[in-house]
Coordinates of C-alpha atoms in Angstrom, one line a residue:
X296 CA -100.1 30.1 129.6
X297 CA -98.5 30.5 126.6
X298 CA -95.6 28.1 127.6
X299 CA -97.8 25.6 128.5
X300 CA -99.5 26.0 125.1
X301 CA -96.2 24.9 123.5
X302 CA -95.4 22.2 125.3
X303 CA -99.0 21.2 124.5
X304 CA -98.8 21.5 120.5
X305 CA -95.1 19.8 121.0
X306 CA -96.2 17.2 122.1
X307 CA -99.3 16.5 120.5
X308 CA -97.4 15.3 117.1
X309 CA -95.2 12.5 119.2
X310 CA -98.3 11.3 121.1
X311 CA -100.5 10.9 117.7
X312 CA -97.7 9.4 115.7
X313 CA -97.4 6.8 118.9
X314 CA -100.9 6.8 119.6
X315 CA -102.4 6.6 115.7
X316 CA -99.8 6.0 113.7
X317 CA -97.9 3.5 114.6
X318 CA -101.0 1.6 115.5
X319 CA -101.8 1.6 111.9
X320 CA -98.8 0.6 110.7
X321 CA -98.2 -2.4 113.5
X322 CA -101.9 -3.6 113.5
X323 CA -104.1 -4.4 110.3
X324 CA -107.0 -1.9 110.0
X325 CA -109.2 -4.0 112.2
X326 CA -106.7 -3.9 114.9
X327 CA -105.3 -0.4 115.1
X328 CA -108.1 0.3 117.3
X329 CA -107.0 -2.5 119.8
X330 CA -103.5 -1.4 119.4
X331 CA -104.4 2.2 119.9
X332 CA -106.0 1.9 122.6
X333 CA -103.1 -0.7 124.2
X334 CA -100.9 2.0 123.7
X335 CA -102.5 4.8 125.1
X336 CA -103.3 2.5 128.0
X337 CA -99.8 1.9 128.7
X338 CA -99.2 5.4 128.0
X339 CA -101.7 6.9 131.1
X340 CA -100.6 4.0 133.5
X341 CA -97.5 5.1 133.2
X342 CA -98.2 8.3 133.8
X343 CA -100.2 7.8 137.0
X344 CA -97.6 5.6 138.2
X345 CA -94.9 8.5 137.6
X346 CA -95.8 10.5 140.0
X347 CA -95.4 7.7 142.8
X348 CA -91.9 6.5 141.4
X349 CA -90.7 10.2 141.3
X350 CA -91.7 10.5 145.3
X351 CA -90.3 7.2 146.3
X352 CA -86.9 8.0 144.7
X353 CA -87.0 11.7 145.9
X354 CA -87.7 10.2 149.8
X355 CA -85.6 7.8 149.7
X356 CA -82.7 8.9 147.4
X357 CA -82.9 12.1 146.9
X358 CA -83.8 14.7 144.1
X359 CA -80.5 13.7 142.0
X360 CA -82.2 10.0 141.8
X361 CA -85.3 11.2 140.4
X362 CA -83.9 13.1 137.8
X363 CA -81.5 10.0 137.2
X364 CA -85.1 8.1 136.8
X365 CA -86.5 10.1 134.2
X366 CA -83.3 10.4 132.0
X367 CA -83.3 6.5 132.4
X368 CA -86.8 6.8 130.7
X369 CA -86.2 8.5 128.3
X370 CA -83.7 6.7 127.0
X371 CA -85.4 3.9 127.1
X372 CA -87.9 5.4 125.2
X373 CA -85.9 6.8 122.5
X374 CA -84.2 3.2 122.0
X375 CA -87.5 1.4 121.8
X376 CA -88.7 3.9 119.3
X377 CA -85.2 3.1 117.4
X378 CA -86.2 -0.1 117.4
X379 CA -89.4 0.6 114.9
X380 CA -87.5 3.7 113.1
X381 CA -87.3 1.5 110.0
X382 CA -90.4 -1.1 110.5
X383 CA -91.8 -1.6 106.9
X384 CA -95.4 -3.8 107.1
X385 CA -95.1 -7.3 104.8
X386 CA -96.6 -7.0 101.8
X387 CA -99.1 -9.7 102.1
X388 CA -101.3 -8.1 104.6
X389 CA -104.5 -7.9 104.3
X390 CA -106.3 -4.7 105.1
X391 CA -109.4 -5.6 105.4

């Protein structure tokens, strides 16, 4: 239990800043809901897709493929969030 509860708080702060954040600073304030809410989406089909991938590759592949898989992802993950390390908004955006 107690392991689980950290990797529970660890990942709470990536999933709001991905979730929240950066939904506020991509979207204006009347579209961080929308953009929120994208994201997320994305987010939990992703994660019910996951479990499908993982099984396909382990079956047909084998266990070494999976894990291959999900260091694939999470590179890919890391360089997309690269990508918006330094994102600044324009200046001329209305928050409204």
């Amino acid at each position: 239990m107690i392991v689980l509860g950290l990797i529970g708080f660890c990942l709470y702060g990536p999933h709001l800043l991905m979730g929240a954040t950066l939904a506020m600073d991509l979207g204006s304030r009347k579209a961080s809901s929308t953009a929120s809410g994208l994201i997320d989406g994305l987010g939990y089909l992703g994660a019910s897709v996951a479990g499908t991938g993982t099984a396909y590759m382990k079956e047909n592949f084998g266990w070494d493929a999976a894990f291959y898989l999900w260091i694939g992802g999470a590179v890919m993950a890391g360089i997309i969030m690269l990508a918006l390390w330094n994102y600044k908004a324009g200046e001329d955006r209305e928050y409204m």
